[in-house]
Amino acid sequence: MAQILVVEDNPVNMELTVDLLVACGHSVTQAEDGFVALEKIKYEKFSLILLDMQLPKMDGLELLSLLRIDEGTKDVPIIALTAHSMRGDHERFIEAGCTDYISKPIDIKSFWGKIEYYVNKQAL
């Protein structure tokens, strides 16, 4: 069982993502924006972070840069979640520090595959 942080401002997307992760047996912490996420990482260690790139108050790229310099999260896999699947987004998010990328709407089979891959990789 992994401890996973989900940073997502859309309640419907948050509920779906949490339900999928819990169905896989993982423990989930929720944050609706970047400031809440930064507060959560002060008190919890995470095996994986799922990060919506279109957040209010602080966008995903800004939060990503802060997570990558924090001692507690700099080596944690971070998967970008975004509905914006324009050409070049995947590469842009990887270059910015994301480990991987998942498009919304979520394809459940590939979602589970990526989650388990990164959770198992962290456990090694």
C-alpha positions as a Python dict, from the first residue, in 0.01 Angstrom:
ca = {
    (1, 'M'): (0, 0, 0),
    (2, 'A'): (137, 339, -101),
    (3, 'Q'): (64, 683, 39),
    (4, 'I'): (-37, 899, -260),
    (5, 'L'): (-100, 1274, -273),
    (6, 'V'): (-360, 1385, -527),
    (7, 'V'): (-359, 1756, -612),
    (8, 'E'): (-679, 1828, -806),
    (9, 'D'): (-922, 2121, -788),
    (10, 'N'): (-1215, 1960, -973),
    (11, 'P'): (-1430, 1766, -721),
    (12, 'V'): (-1553, 1514, -980),
    (13, 'N'): (-1198, 1440, -1102),
    (14, 'M'): (-1076, 1419, -741),
    (15, 'E'): (-1348, 1170, -649),
    (16, 'L'): (-1278, 949, -952),
    (17, 'T'): (-901, 953, -894),
    (18, 'V'): (-934, 879, -523),
    (19, 'D'): (-1182, 597, -588),
    (20, 'L'): (-945, 437, -841),
    (21, 'L'): (-648, 460, -604),
    (22, 'V'): (-841, 326, -306),
    (23, 'A'): (-967, 36, -522),
    (24, 'C'): (-600, -51, -577),
    (25, 'G'): (-546, -56, -201),
    (26, 'H'): (-361, 274, -168),
    (27, 'S'): (-398, 544, 94),
    (28, 'V'): (-479, 886, -47),
    (29, 'T'): (-431, 1240, 78),
    (30, 'Q'): (-622, 1511, -107),
    (31, 'A'): (-525, 1870, -182),
    (32, 'E'): (-744, 2106, -383),
    (33, 'D'): (-466, 2352, -466),
    (34, 'G'): (-91, 2401, -449),
    (35, 'F'): (-90, 2577, -114),
    (36, 'V'): (-280, 2291, 51),
    (37, 'A'): (-40, 2043, -114),
    (38, 'L'): (263, 2228, 26),
    (39, 'E'): (106, 2214, 371),
    (40, 'K'): (37, 1838, 341),
    (41, 'I'): (398, 1754, 245),
    (42, 'K'): (518, 1912, 571),
    (43, 'Y'): (345, 1638, 771),
    (44, 'E'): (327, 1332, 545),
    (45, 'K'): (565, 1133, 325),
    (46, 'F'): (434, 1026, -13),
    (47, 'S'): (530, 744, -247),
    (48, 'L'): (369, 917, -545),
    (49, 'I'): (212, 1253, -630),
    (50, 'L'): (-60, 1301, -894),
    (51, 'L'): (-64, 1666, -996),
    (52, 'D'): (-333, 1846, -1195),
    (53, 'M'): (-152, 2103, -1407),
    (54, 'Q'): (-443, 2353, -1417),
    (55, 'L'): (-485, 2460, -1055),
    (56, 'P'): (-625, 2779, -902),
    (57, 'K'): (-398, 3016, -705),
    (58, 'M'): (-78, 2837, -812),
    (59, 'D'): (-54, 2642, -1138),
    (60, 'G'): (85, 2292, -1160),
    (61, 'L'): (419, 2396, -1307),
    (62, 'E'): (485, 2640, -1023),
    (63, 'L'): (393, 2377, -764),
    (64, 'L'): (606, 2122, -946),
    (65, 'S'): (912, 2347, -921),
    (66, 'L'): (857, 2384, -545),
    (67, 'L'): (810, 2010, -498),
    (68, 'R'): (1133, 1938, -688),
    (69, 'I'): (1342, 2155, -451),
    (70, 'D'): (1180, 2025, -131),
    (71, 'E'): (1388, 1759, 47),
    (72, 'G'): (1080, 1547, 119),
    (73, 'T'): (950, 1537, -238),
    (74, 'K'): (1244, 1603, -470),
    (75, 'D'): (1280, 1231, -553),
    (76, 'V'): (912, 1133, -537),
    (77, 'P'): (758, 1039, -873),
    (78, 'I'): (517, 1310, -985),
    (79, 'I'): (264, 1231, -1256),
    (80, 'A'): (101, 1524, -1437),
    (81, 'L'): (-276, 1501, -1475),
    (82, 'T'): (-419, 1724, -1742),
    (83, 'A'): (-710, 1762, -1978),
    (84, 'H'): (-487, 1969, -2204),
    (85, 'S'): (-334, 1713, -2435),
    (86, 'M'): (-187, 1946, -2690),
    (87, 'R'): (113, 1842, -2895),
    (88, 'G'): (428, 1891, -2687),
    (89, 'D'): (258, 1893, -2344),
    (90, 'H'): (404, 1557, -2245),
    (91, 'E'): (757, 1670, -2323),
    (92, 'R'): (703, 2009, -2156),
    (93, 'F'): (584, 1849, -1832),
    (94, 'I'): (870, 1596, -1831),
    (95, 'E'): (1125, 1873, -1893),
    (96, 'A'): (973, 2069, -1603),
    (97, 'G'): (1026, 1776, -1365),
    (98, 'C'): (727, 1543, -1396),
    (99, 'T'): (805, 1174, -1403),
    (100, 'D'): (515, 1090, -1631),
    (101, 'Y'): (186, 1216, -1772),
    (102, 'I'): (-177, 1099, -1765),
    (103, 'S'): (-441, 1261, -1988),
    (104, 'K'): (-793, 1328, -1868),
    (105, 'P'): (-1040, 1179, -1908),
    (106, 'I'): (-854, 896, -1741),
    (107, 'D'): (-822, 564, -1920),
    (108, 'I'): (-862, 329, -1623),
    (109, 'K'): (-645, 43, -1752),
    (110, 'S'): (-344, 262, -1837),
    (111, 'F'): (-399, 465, -1517),
    (112, 'W'): (-368, 156, -1297),
    (113, 'G'): (-67, 36, -1493),
    (114, 'K'): (121, 363, -1441),
    (115, 'I'): (28, 390, -1074),
    (116, 'E'): (143, 36, -998),
    (117, 'Y'): (463, 82, -1201),
    (118, 'Y'): (570, 387, -1002),
    (119, 'V'): (454, 255, -664),
    (120, 'N'): (646, -70, -719),
    (121, 'K'): (951, 119, -845),
    (122, 'Q'): (954, 330, -527),
    (123, 'A'): (929, 18, -310),
    (124, 'L'): (1255, -123, -451),
}
